[in-house]
Amino acid sequence: MGTKLTGKLQRGRNKRVINHQGYGLKTNQQAMASEYTVHLSKDKKLKKLIEQNGVFTLKKQKNVCTWLCASIMSQQLSAKVADVIYKRFLNLYQGIEPTPEQIIATPPETLRSIGLSNAKVSYVQNVARFTVEQGMDHRKLHKMNDEEVIEYLTQIKGVGRWTVEMLLIFALRRENVFAIDDLGIQNAMIALYKLDRTDKKQFREDMLRVAQKWSPYRSYACMYLWRYKDNAPPLKKT
């Protein structure tokens, strides 16, 4: 069951809105039955958010390449516009998720016609080409730890660390990812834990110190922090 969250996520000067599958919400009555909620509830700040929002679940996405392409397409767009463009994208392939080979074979002008910028056309085809030439299936990525996946996929021009961190959480179901550069996470931690971002180095150290106690479930902690005052990106089924 997908849950759509309202709000925009901004990183640095760029607003990035991303669509995901697999962000499920169970009932509040089930919250304390979850192993990770028991662990995270040791933090009184998170315990309150857990009680308010219930239990989140993650599931793996079959087509990592398409998920990453959709993520790139949605950046700097509202959820509504991103939905429209992604549907247009699928319609180029009779409403079915295309293979990487099909994406590569699609003329750039055709991709631009659905509302993609020149840069996004290039980035989407970069992802497809990398998938064909290097591989991006679950079997390959499963052998890598989180940092290795980040290093591997950020080789692709147009794919940054934050994008891969979102992929780790929402497509690969990695449970211990801490998106330290995410502005929504930063804002929530400033408000909840009284952190100060004046000194950027100290701020990052303070964030890591607080987040250390959430391990090995930092991905779920991020999901609760995103729910704090609608700091989350809109998440929905693609």
Coordinates of N, CA and C in Angstrom, one line a residue:
M1 N 0.9 -1.2 0.0 CA 0.0 0.0 0.0 C 0.9 1.2 0.0
G2 N 0.8 2.0 -1.0 CA 1.7 3.2 -1.1 C 1.1 4.4 -0.4
T3 N 1.9 5.2 0.2 CA 1.4 6.4 0.9 C 2.0 7.6 0.3
K4 N 1.1 8.5 -0.1 CA 1.6 9.8 -0.7 C 1.8 10.8 0.4
L5 N 3.0 11.4 0.4 CA 3.3 12.4 1.4 C 3.4 13.7 0.7
T6 N 2.8 14.7 1.3 CA 2.8 16.1 0.7 C 4.1 16.8 1.1
G7 N 4.4 17.8 0.3 CA 5.6 18.6 0.6 C 6.7 18.5 -0.4
K8 N 7.7 19.4 -0.4 CA 8.8 19.3 -1.3 C 10.1 19.2 -0.5
L9 N 10.9 18.4 -1.1 CA 12.3 18.2 -0.5 C 13.3 19.1 -1.3
Q10 N 14.0 19.9 -0.6 CA 15.0 20.7 -1.2 C 16.4 20.4 -0.7
R11 N 17.3 20.2 -1.7 CA 18.7 20.0 -1.3 C 19.5 21.1 -1.9
G12 N 20.2 21.9 -1.0 CA 20.9 23.0 -1.5 C 20.0 24.0 -2.1
R13 N 20.3 24.4 -3.3 CA 19.5 25.4 -4.0 C 18.4 24.7 -4.9
N14 N 18.6 23.4 -5.1 CA 17.7 22.7 -6.0 C 16.6 22.0 -5.3
K15 N 15.3 22.2 -5.8 CA 14.2 21.4 -5.2 C 14.1 20.1 -6.0
R16 N 14.0 19.0 -5.3 CA 14.0 17.7 -5.9 C 12.8 17.0 -5.4
V17 N 11.8 16.7 -6.3 CA 10.6 15.9 -5.9 C 10.7 14.6 -6.5
I18 N 10.5 13.5 -5.8 CA 10.8 12.2 -6.2 C 9.6 11.3 -6.0
N19 N 9.3 10.4 -7.0 CA 8.2 9.4 -6.8 C 8.8 8.1 -6.5
H20 N 8.2 7.4 -5.6 CA 8.7 6.1 -5.2 C 7.5 5.1 -5.1
Q21 N 7.9 3.8 -5.2 CA 7.0 2.7 -4.8 C 7.5 2.2 -3.4
G22 N 6.6 1.5 -2.7 CA 7.1 0.7 -1.6 C 7.2 1.5 -0.3
Y23 N 6.6 2.6 -0.2 CA 6.6 3.3 1.1 C 5.3 3.1 1.8
G24 N 5.2 2.0 2.5 CA 3.9 1.5 3.0 C 3.7 1.9 4.4
L25 N 2.4 2.1 4.8 CA 2.1 2.5 6.2 C 1.1 1.5 6.8
K26 N 1.5 0.9 7.9 CA 0.6 0.0 8.6 C -0.2 0.8 9.7
T27 N -1.1 0.2 10.4 CA -1.9 0.9 11.4 C -1.0 1.1 12.6
N28 N -1.5 2.2 13.4 CA -0.7 2.5 14.6 C -0.7 1.4 15.6
Q29 N -1.8 0.5 15.6 CA -1.8 -0.6 16.6 C -0.7 -1.6 16.4
Q30 N -0.1 -1.6 15.2 CA 0.9 -2.5 14.9 C 2.3 -2.0 15.2
A31 N 2.4 -0.7 15.5 CA 3.6 0.0 15.6 C 4.7 -0.6 16.5
M32 N 4.3 -0.9 17.7 CA 5.2 -1.4 18.7 C 5.6 -2.9 18.5
A33 N 4.9 -3.5 17.6 CA 5.2 -4.9 17.2 C 6.4 -5.0 16.3
S34 N 6.8 -3.9 15.7 CA 7.9 -3.9 14.8 C 9.2 -3.9 15.5
E35 N 10.2 -4.7 15.1 CA 11.5 -4.7 15.8 C 12.2 -3.3 15.7
Y36 N 12.1 -2.7 14.5 CA 12.8 -1.4 14.4 C 12.1 -0.3 15.2
T37 N 10.8 -0.3 15.4 CA 10.2 0.7 16.2 C 10.5 0.6 17.7
V38 N 10.7 -0.7 18.1 CA 11.2 -0.9 19.5 C 12.5 -0.2 19.7
H39 N 13.4 -0.5 18.7 CA 14.8 0.1 18.8 C 14.7 1.6 18.7
L40 N 14.0 2.2 17.8 CA 14.0 3.6 17.6 C 13.2 4.3 18.7
S41 N 12.3 3.6 19.3 CA 11.5 4.3 20.4 C 12.3 4.6 21.6
K42 N 13.6 4.1 21.7 CA 14.5 4.4 22.8 C 14.8 5.9 22.7
D43 N 14.7 6.5 21.5 CA 14.8 7.9 21.3 C 13.4 8.5 21.5
K44 N 13.3 9.3 22.6 CA 12.0 9.9 22.9 C 11.4 10.8 21.8
K45 N 12.3 11.5 21.1 CA 11.8 12.3 20.0 C 11.1 11.5 18.9
L46 N 11.8 10.4 18.5 CA 11.3 9.5 17.5 C 10.1 8.7 18.0
K47 N 10.1 8.3 19.2 CA 9.0 7.6 19.8 C 7.7 8.3 19.6
K48 N 7.7 9.6 19.7 CA 6.5 10.4 19.5 C 6.1 10.4 18.1
L49 N 7.0 10.5 17.2 CA 6.7 10.4 15.7 C 6.2 9.0 15.3
I50 N 6.7 8.0 15.9 CA 6.3 6.6 15.7 C 4.8 6.5 16.1
E51 N 4.5 7.0 17.3 CA 3.2 6.9 17.8 C 2.2 7.6 17.0
Q52 N 2.7 8.7 16.4 CA 1.8 9.5 15.5 C 1.6 8.9 14.1
N53 N 2.6 8.2 13.6 CA 2.6 7.8 12.2 C 2.5 6.3 12.0
G54 N 2.7 5.5 13.0 CA 2.6 4.1 12.8 C 3.9 3.5 12.2
V55 N 3.8 2.3 11.6 CA 4.9 1.6 11.1 C 5.1 1.8 9.6
F56 N 6.3 2.1 9.1 CA 6.6 2.2 7.7 C 7.2 0.9 7.2
T57 N 6.9 0.5 6.0 CA 7.6 -0.7 5.4 C 8.2 -0.3 4.1
L58 N 9.2 -1.1 3.8 CA 9.9 -0.9 2.5 C 9.8 -2.2 1.7
K59 N 9.8 -2.0 0.4 CA 9.9 -3.2 -0.5 C 10.8 -2.9 -1.7
K60 N 11.5 -4.0 -2.1 CA 12.4 -3.8 -3.3 C 11.6 -3.6 -4.5
Q61 N 12.2 -2.8 -5.4 CA 11.6 -2.6 -6.7 C 12.3 -3.4 -7.8
K62 N 11.6 -4.1 -8.6 CA 12.2 -5.0 -9.6 C 13.1 -4.3 -10.6
N63 N 12.6 -3.2 -11.1 CA 13.3 -2.5 -12.2 C 14.1 -1.3 -11.7
V64 N 15.3 -1.5 -11.3 CA 16.2 -0.4 -10.7 C 16.4 0.7 -11.7
C65 N 16.7 0.3 -12.9 CA 17.0 1.3 -14.0 C 15.8 2.2 -14.2
T66 N 14.6 1.7 -14.3 CA 13.4 2.6 -14.5 C 13.2 3.4 -13.3
W67 N 13.4 2.9 -12.1 CA 13.2 3.7 -10.9 C 14.1 4.9 -10.9
L68 N 15.4 4.6 -11.3 CA 16.4 5.7 -11.3 C 16.1 6.7 -12.3
C69 N 15.6 6.3 -13.5 CA 15.2 7.2 -14.6 C 14.0 8.1 -14.1
A70 N 13.0 7.5 -13.4 CA 11.9 8.2 -12.9 C 12.3 9.2 -11.9
S71 N 13.3 8.9 -11.1 CA 13.8 9.8 -10.1 C 14.4 11.0 -10.7
I72 N 15.2 10.8 -11.7 CA 15.8 11.9 -12.5 C 14.8 12.8 -13.1
M73 N 13.8 12.2 -13.7 CA 12.7 12.9 -14.4 C 12.0 13.8 -13.4
S74 N 11.8 13.4 -12.2 CA 11.0 14.1 -11.2 C 11.7 15.2 -10.5
Q75 N 13.0 15.3 -10.6 CA 13.7 16.3 -9.9 C 13.4 17.7 -10.3
Q76 N 13.2 18.6 -9.3 CA 12.9 20.0 -9.5 C 11.5 20.2 -10.0
L77 N 10.6 19.2 -9.9 CA 9.2 19.3 -10.4 C 8.3 19.0 -9.2
S78 N 7.0 19.5 -9.3 CA 6.0 19.2 -8.4 C 5.6 17.7 -8.6
A79 N 5.0 17.1 -7.6 CA 4.6 15.7 -7.8 C 3.6 15.6 -8.9
K80 N 2.7 16.6 -9.1 CA 1.7 16.5 -10.1 C 2.3 16.5 -11.5
V81 N 3.2 17.4 -11.7 CA 3.9 17.5 -13.0 C 4.8 16.3 -13.3
A82 N 5.4 15.8 -12.2 CA 6.3 14.6 -12.4 C 5.4 13.4 -12.8
D83 N 4.2 13.3 -12.2 CA 3.3 12.2 -12.6 C 3.0 12.3 -14.1
V84 N 2.7 13.5 -14.5 CA 2.3 13.6 -15.9 C 3.4 13.2 -16.9
I85 N 4.6 13.7 -16.5 CA 5.7 13.4 -17.4 C 6.1 11.9 -17.4
Y86 N 6.0 11.3 -16.2 CA 6.3 9.8 -16.2 C 5.2 9.0 -17.0
K87 N 4.0 9.4 -16.9 CA 2.9 8.7 -17.7 C 3.2 8.9 -19.2
R88 N 3.6 10.1 -19.6 CA 4.0 10.3 -21.0 C 5.1 9.4 -21.4
F89 N 6.1 9.3 -20.5 CA 7.2 8.5 -20.7 C 6.8 7.0 -21.0
L90 N 6.0 6.5 -20.1 CA 5.5 5.1 -20.3 C 4.7 5.0 -21.6
N91 N 3.9 6.0 -21.9 CA 3.1 5.9 -23.1 C 3.9 5.8 -24.4
L92 N 5.2 6.2 -24.3 CA 6.1 6.0 -25.5 C 6.3 4.6 -25.7
Y93 N 6.1 3.7 -24.7 CA 6.4 2.3 -24.8 C 5.1 1.5 -24.5
Q94 N 4.0 2.0 -25.0 CA 2.7 1.3 -24.9 C 2.3 1.1 -23.4
G95 N 2.7 2.0 -22.5 CA 2.3 2.0 -21.1 C 3.1 1.0 -20.3
I96 N 4.1 0.4 -20.8 CA 4.9 -0.6 -20.1 C 6.3 -0.1 -19.8
E97 N 6.9 -0.4 -18.7 CA 8.2 0.0 -18.4 C 9.2 -0.5 -19.5
P98 N 9.9 0.5 -20.1 CA 10.8 0.1 -21.2 C 12.1 -0.6 -20.7
T99 N 12.7 -1.3 -21.6 CA 14.0 -1.9 -21.3 C 15.0 -0.8 -21.4
P100 N 16.2 -1.0 -20.9 CA 17.3 0.0 -21.1 C 17.6 0.2 -22.6
E101 N 17.5 -0.9 -23.3 CA 17.8 -0.8 -24.7 C 16.8 0.1 -25.5
Q102 N 15.6 0.0 -25.1 CA 14.5 0.8 -25.7 C 14.7 2.3 -25.4
I103 N 15.2 2.5 -24.1 CA 15.4 3.9 -23.7 C 16.6 4.5 -24.6
I104 N 17.6 3.7 -24.7 CA 18.8 4.2 -25.5 C 18.4 4.4 -27.0
A105 N 17.5 3.6 -27.5 CA 17.1 3.7 -28.9 C 16.1 4.8 -29.2
T106 N 15.5 5.4 -28.1 CA 14.6 6.5 -28.3 C 15.3 7.7 -28.6
P107 N 14.9 8.4 -29.8 CA 15.5 9.6 -30.2 C 15.4 10.7 -29.1
P108 N 16.5 11.5 -28.8 CA 16.4 12.5 -27.8 C 15.2 13.5 -28.0
E109 N 14.9 13.8 -29.3 CA 13.8 14.7 -29.5 C 12.5 14.1 -29.1
T110 N 12.3 12.8 -29.1 CA 11.1 12.2 -28.6 C 11.0 12.3 -27.1
L111 N 12.1 12.1 -26.4 CA 12.1 12.3 -25.0 C 11.9 13.7 -24.6
R112 N 12.4 14.6 -25.3 CA 12.2 16.1 -25.1 C 10.7 16.4 -25.3
S113 N 10.1 15.7 -26.2 CA 8.7 16.1 -26.5 C 7.7 15.8 -25.3
I114 N 8.1 14.9 -24.4 CA 7.3 14.6 -23.2 C 7.5 15.6 -22.1
G115 N 8.4 16.5 -22.2 CA 8.6 17.6 -21.2 C 9.9 17.5 -20.5
L116 N 10.9 16.7 -21.0 CA 12.2 16.6 -20.3 C 13.1 17.6 -20.9
S117 N 14.0 18.2 -20.1 CA 15.0 19.1 -20.5 C 16.1 18.3 -21.2
N118 N 16.9 19.1 -21.9 CA 18.1 18.4 -22.6 C 18.9 17.6 -21.6
A119 N 19.2 18.3 -20.5 CA 20.0 17.6 -19.5 C 19.4 16.3 -19.0
K120 N 18.1 16.3 -18.7 CA 17.4 15.1 -18.2 C 17.4 14.0 -19.2
V121 N 17.2 14.4 -20.5 CA 17.2 13.4 -21.6 C 18.6 12.7 -21.6
S122 N 19.6 13.5 -21.5 CA 21.0 13.0 -21.4 C 21.2 12.1 -20.2
Y123 N 20.7 12.5 -19.0 CA 20.9 11.7 -17.8 C 20.2 10.4 -17.8
V124 N 18.9 10.5 -18.3 CA 18.1 9.2 -18.4 C 18.8 8.2 -19.3
Q125 N 19.3 8.7 -20.5 CA 19.9 7.8 -21.4 C 21.3 7.3 -20.9
N126 N 21.9 8.1 -20.0 CA 23.2 7.7 -19.4 C 22.9 6.5 -18.4
V127 N 21.8 6.6 -17.7 CA 21.4 5.5 -16.8 C 21.1 4.2 -17.6
A128 N 20.4 4.4 -18.7 CA 20.1 3.2 -19.5 C 21.4 2.6 -20.1
R129 N 22.2 3.4 -20.6 CA 23.5 3.0 -21.2 C 24.4 2.3 -20.1
F130 N 24.4 2.8 -18.9 CA 25.2 2.3 -17.9 C 24.7 0.9 -17.5
T131 N 23.3 0.8 -17.5 CA 22.7 -0.5 -17.1 C 23.1 -1.6 -18.1
V132 N 23.1 -1.2 -19.4 CA 23.5 -2.2 -20.4 C 24.9 -2.6 -20.3
E133 N 25.8 -1.6 -20.2 CA 27.2 -1.8 -20.2 C 27.8 -2.3 -18.9
Q134 N 27.3 -1.8 -17.8 CA 27.9 -2.2 -16.5 C 27.0 -3.1 -15.6
G135 N 25.7 -2.9 -15.8 CA 24.8 -3.8 -15.0 C 24.2 -3.0 -13.8
M136 N 22.9 -3.2 -13.5 CA 22.3 -2.5 -12.4 C 21.2 -3.4 -11.8
D137 N 21.3 -4.7 -11.9 CA 20.3 -5.6 -11.4 C 20.5 -5.8 -9.9
H138 N 19.5 -6.4 -9.3 CA 19.5 -6.6 -7.8 C 20.7 -7.6 -7.5
R139 N 20.9 -8.6 -8.3 CA 21.9 -9.6 -8.0 C 23.3 -8.9 -7.9
K140 N 23.6 -8.0 -8.8 CA 24.9 -7.3 -8.8 C 25.0 -6.3 -7.6
L141 N 23.9 -5.5 -7.4 CA 23.9 -4.5 -6.4 C 23.9 -5.2 -5.0
H142 N 23.3 -6.3 -4.9 CA 23.2 -7.0 -3.6 C 24.5 -7.4 -3.0
K143 N 25.5 -7.6 -3.9 CA 26.9 -7.9 -3.5 C 27.6 -6.7 -2.9
M144 N 27.1 -5.5 -3.0 CA 27.8 -4.3 -2.6 C 27.2 -3.8 -1.3
N145 N 28.0 -3.2 -0.5 CA 27.4 -2.5 0.7 C 26.9 -1.1 0.2
D146 N 26.4 -0.3 1.1 CA 25.7 0.9 0.7 C 26.7 1.9 0.1
E147 N 27.9 2.1 0.7 CA 28.9 3.0 0.1 C 29.4 2.5 -1.3
E148 N 29.5 1.2 -1.4 CA 29.9 0.7 -2.7 C 28.9 0.9 -3.8
V149 N 27.6 0.8 -3.5 CA 26.5 1.1 -4.4 C 26.6 2.6 -4.8
I150 N 26.8 3.5 -3.8 CA 26.9 4.9 -4.0 C 28.0 5.2 -5.0
E151 N 29.2 4.7 -4.7 CA 30.4 4.9 -5.5 C 30.1 4.4 -6.9
Y152 N 29.5 3.2 -7.0 CA 29.2 2.6 -8.3 C 28.3 3.4 -9.2
L153 N 27.2 3.8 -8.6 CA 26.1 4.5 -9.4 C 26.4 6.0 -9.6
T154 N 27.2 6.6 -8.8 CA 27.5 8.0 -9.0 C 28.5 8.2 -10.1
Q155 N 29.0 7.1 -10.7 CA 29.8 7.2 -11.9 C 29.0 7.8 -13.1
I156 N 27.7 7.6 -13.0 CA 26.8 8.0 -14.0 C 26.6 9.5 -14.0
K157 N 26.9 10.2 -15.1 CA 26.7 11.6 -15.1 C 25.2 11.9 -14.9
G158 N 24.9 12.8 -13.9 CA 23.5 13.1 -13.6 C 22.9 12.4 -12.4
V159 N 23.7 11.5 -11.9 CA 23.3 10.8 -10.7 C 24.2 11.2 -9.5
G160 N 23.6 11.8 -8.5 CA 24.4 12.2 -7.3 C 24.2 11.3 -6.1
R161 N 24.9 11.6 -5.1 CA 24.8 10.8 -3.9 C 23.4 10.7 -3.3
W162 N 22.7 11.9 -3.2 CA 21.4 11.9 -2.6 C 20.5 11.0 -3.4
T163 N 20.5 11.1 -4.7 CA 19.7 10.2 -5.5 C 19.9 8.7 -5.3
V164 N 21.2 8.4 -5.1 CA 21.5 7.0 -4.8 C 21.0 6.6 -3.4
E165 N 21.1 7.5 -2.5 CA 20.6 7.2 -1.1 C 19.1 6.9 -1.1
M166 N 18.4 7.7 -1.9 CA 16.9 7.4 -2.1 C 16.7 6.1 -2.7
L167 N 17.5 5.7 -3.7 CA 17.4 4.4 -4.3 C 17.7 3.3 -3.3
L168 N 18.7 3.5 -2.5 CA 19.0 2.5 -1.5 C 17.9 2.2 -0.6
I169 N 17.2 3.3 -0.2 CA 16.1 3.1 0.7 C 14.8 2.6 0.1
F170 N 14.4 3.2 -1.0 CA 13.1 2.9 -1.6 C 13.1 1.9 -2.7
A171 N 14.2 1.6 -3.3 CA 14.3 0.6 -4.4 C 15.0 -0.7 -3.9
L172 N 16.0 -0.5 -3.1 CA 16.8 -1.7 -2.7 C 16.5 -2.1 -1.3
R173 N 15.7 -1.4 -0.6 CA 15.3 -1.7 0.8 C 16.4 -1.9 1.8
R174 N 17.4 -0.9 1.7 CA 18.5 -0.9 2.6 C 18.0 -0.2 3.9
E175 N 18.2 -0.7 5.0 CA 17.5 -0.2 6.3 C 18.4 0.7 7.1
N176 N 19.6 0.9 6.7 CA 20.5 1.7 7.6 C 21.2 2.9 6.8
V177 N 20.4 3.5 6.0 CA 20.9 4.7 5.2 C 20.5 6.0 5.9
F178 N 21.5 6.8 6.1 CA 21.3 8.1 6.7 C 21.6 9.2 5.7
A179 N 20.5 9.9 5.2 CA 20.6 10.9 4.2 C 21.0 12.3 4.8
I180 N 22.3 12.4 5.2 CA 22.7 13.5 6.0 C 22.6 14.9 5.2
D181 N 22.6 14.8 3.9 CA 22.6 16.1 3.1 C 21.2 16.5 2.8
D182 N 20.2 15.7 3.2 CA 18.8 16.0 2.8 C 18.3 17.2 3.7
L183 N 17.8 18.2 3.1 CA 17.4 19.4 3.8 C 16.2 19.1 4.8
G184 N 15.3 18.2 4.4 CA 14.2 17.9 5.2 C 14.7 17.2 6.5
I185 N 15.6 16.3 6.4 CA 16.2 15.6 7.5 C 16.9 16.6 8.4
Q186 N 17.7 17.5 7.8 CA 18.4 18.5 8.6 C 17.5 19.4 9.3
N187 N 16.4 19.9 8.7 CA 15.4 20.8 9.3 C 14.7 20.1 10.5
A188 N 14.4 18.9 10.3 CA 13.7 18.1 11.4 C 14.7 17.9 12.6
M189 N 15.9 17.6 12.3 CA 16.9 17.4 13.4 C 17.2 18.7 14.1
I190 N 17.3 19.8 13.4 CA 17.5 21.1 14.0 C 16.3 21.4 15.0
A191 N 15.1 21.1 14.6 CA 14.0 21.4 15.4 C 13.8 20.5 16.6
L192 N 14.1 19.2 16.4 CA 13.8 18.2 17.4 C 15.0 18.1 18.4
Y193 N 16.2 18.2 17.9 CA 17.4 18.0 18.7 C 18.2 19.3 19.0
K194 N 17.6 20.4 18.6 CA 18.2 21.7 18.9 C 19.6 21.8 18.4
L195 N 19.8 21.4 17.2 CA 21.1 21.5 16.5 C 21.3 22.8 15.8
D196 N 22.5 23.2 15.6 CA 22.8 24.5 15.0 C 23.7 24.3 13.7
R197 N 23.2 24.8 12.6 CA 23.9 24.6 11.3 C 24.9 25.7 11.0
T198 N 25.2 26.6 11.9 CA 26.1 27.7 11.6 C 27.5 27.2 11.2
D199 N 28.0 26.3 12.0 CA 29.3 25.6 11.7 C 29.0 24.3 11.0
K200 N 29.2 24.3 9.6 CA 28.7 23.1 8.9 C 29.4 21.8 9.3
K201 N 30.7 21.9 9.6 CA 31.4 20.7 10.0 C 30.9 20.2 11.3
Q202 N 30.7 21.1 12.3 CA 30.2 20.7 13.6 C 28.7 20.2 13.5
F203 N 28.0 20.8 12.6 CA 26.6 20.4 12.4 C 26.5 18.9 11.9
R204 N 27.3 18.6 10.9 CA 27.4 17.2 10.4 C 27.8 16.2 11.5
E205 N 28.8 16.6 12.3 CA 29.2 15.7 13.3 C 28.1 15.5 14.4
D206 N 27.4 16.6 14.7 CA 26.3 16.5 15.6 C 25.2 15.6 15.1
M207 N 24.9 15.7 13.8 CA 23.8 14.9 13.1 C 24.3 13.4 13.2
L208 N 25.5 13.1 12.9 CA 26.0 11.8 12.9 C 26.0 11.2 14.3
R209 N 26.3 12.0 15.3 CA 26.3 11.6 16.7 C 24.9 11.2 17.1
V210 N 23.9 12.0 16.8 CA 22.5 11.7 17.1 C 22.0 10.4 16.4
A211 N 22.4 10.3 15.1 CA 21.9 9.2 14.2 C 22.6 7.9 14.6
Q212 N 23.7 8.0 15.2 CA 24.4 6.7 15.5 C 23.6 5.7 16.3
K213 N 22.8 6.3 17.2 CA 22.0 5.4 18.1 C 20.8 4.8 17.4
W214 N 20.5 5.3 16.2 CA 19.4 4.7 15.4 C 19.9 3.5 14.6
S215 N 21.2 3.3 14.4 CA 21.7 2.2 13.6 C 21.2 0.9 14.3
P216 N 20.8 -0.2 13.6 CA 20.9 -0.3 12.1 C 19.6 0.0 11.4
Y217 N 18.9 0.9 11.9 CA 17.6 1.3 11.3 C 17.5 2.7 10.9
R218 N 18.5 3.3 10.4 CA 18.5 4.8 10.2 C 17.6 5.1 9.0
S219 N 17.4 4.2 8.1 CA 16.5 4.5 7.0 C 15.1 4.8 7.5
Y220 N 14.6 4.0 8.5 CA 13.3 4.2 9.0 C 13.3 5.5 9.9
A221 N 14.4 5.8 10.5 CA 14.4 7.1 11.3 C 14.3 8.3 10.3
C222 N 14.9 8.2 9.2 CA 14.8 9.2 8.2 C 13.3 9.4 7.7
M223 N 12.6 8.3 7.6 CA 11.2 8.3 7.2 C 10.3 9.0 8.2
Y224 N 10.6 8.8 9.5 CA 9.9 9.6 10.5 C 10.3 11.0 10.5
L225 N 11.6 11.3 10.3 CA 12.0 12.7 10.3 C 11.4 13.5 9.1
W226 N 11.2 12.8 8.0 CA 10.5 13.4 6.8 C 9.1 13.7 7.1
R227 N 8.5 12.9 8.0 CA 7.1 13.2 8.3 C 6.9 14.4 9.3
Y228 N 8.0 14.8 9.9 CA 7.9 15.9 10.8 C 7.6 17.2 10.1
K229 N 6.5 17.8 10.3 CA 6.0 19.0 9.6 C 6.1 18.9 8.1
D230 N 5.8 17.8 7.5 CA 5.7 17.6 6.1 C 7.1 17.9 5.4
N231 N 8.1 17.4 5.9 CA 9.4 17.6 5.3 C 9.7 16.6 4.2
A232 N 8.8 15.7 4.0 CA 9.0 14.6 3.1 C 8.8 15.0 1.6
P233 N 9.4 14.2 0.7 CA 9.1 14.3 -0.7 C 7.8 13.6 -0.9
P234 N 7.0 13.9 -1.9 CA 5.7 13.2 -2.2 C 6.1 11.8 -2.7
L235 N 5.7 10.8 -2.0 CA 6.0 9.4 -2.4 C 4.7 8.7 -2.8
K236 N 4.8 8.0 -3.9 CA 3.6 7.3 -4.4 C 4.1 6.2 -5.4
K237 N 3.1 5.4 -5.7 CA 3.4 4.3 -6.7 C 3.6 4.9 -8.1
T238 N 4.7 4.4 -8.8 CA 4.9 4.8 -10.1 C 4.4 3.7 -11.1

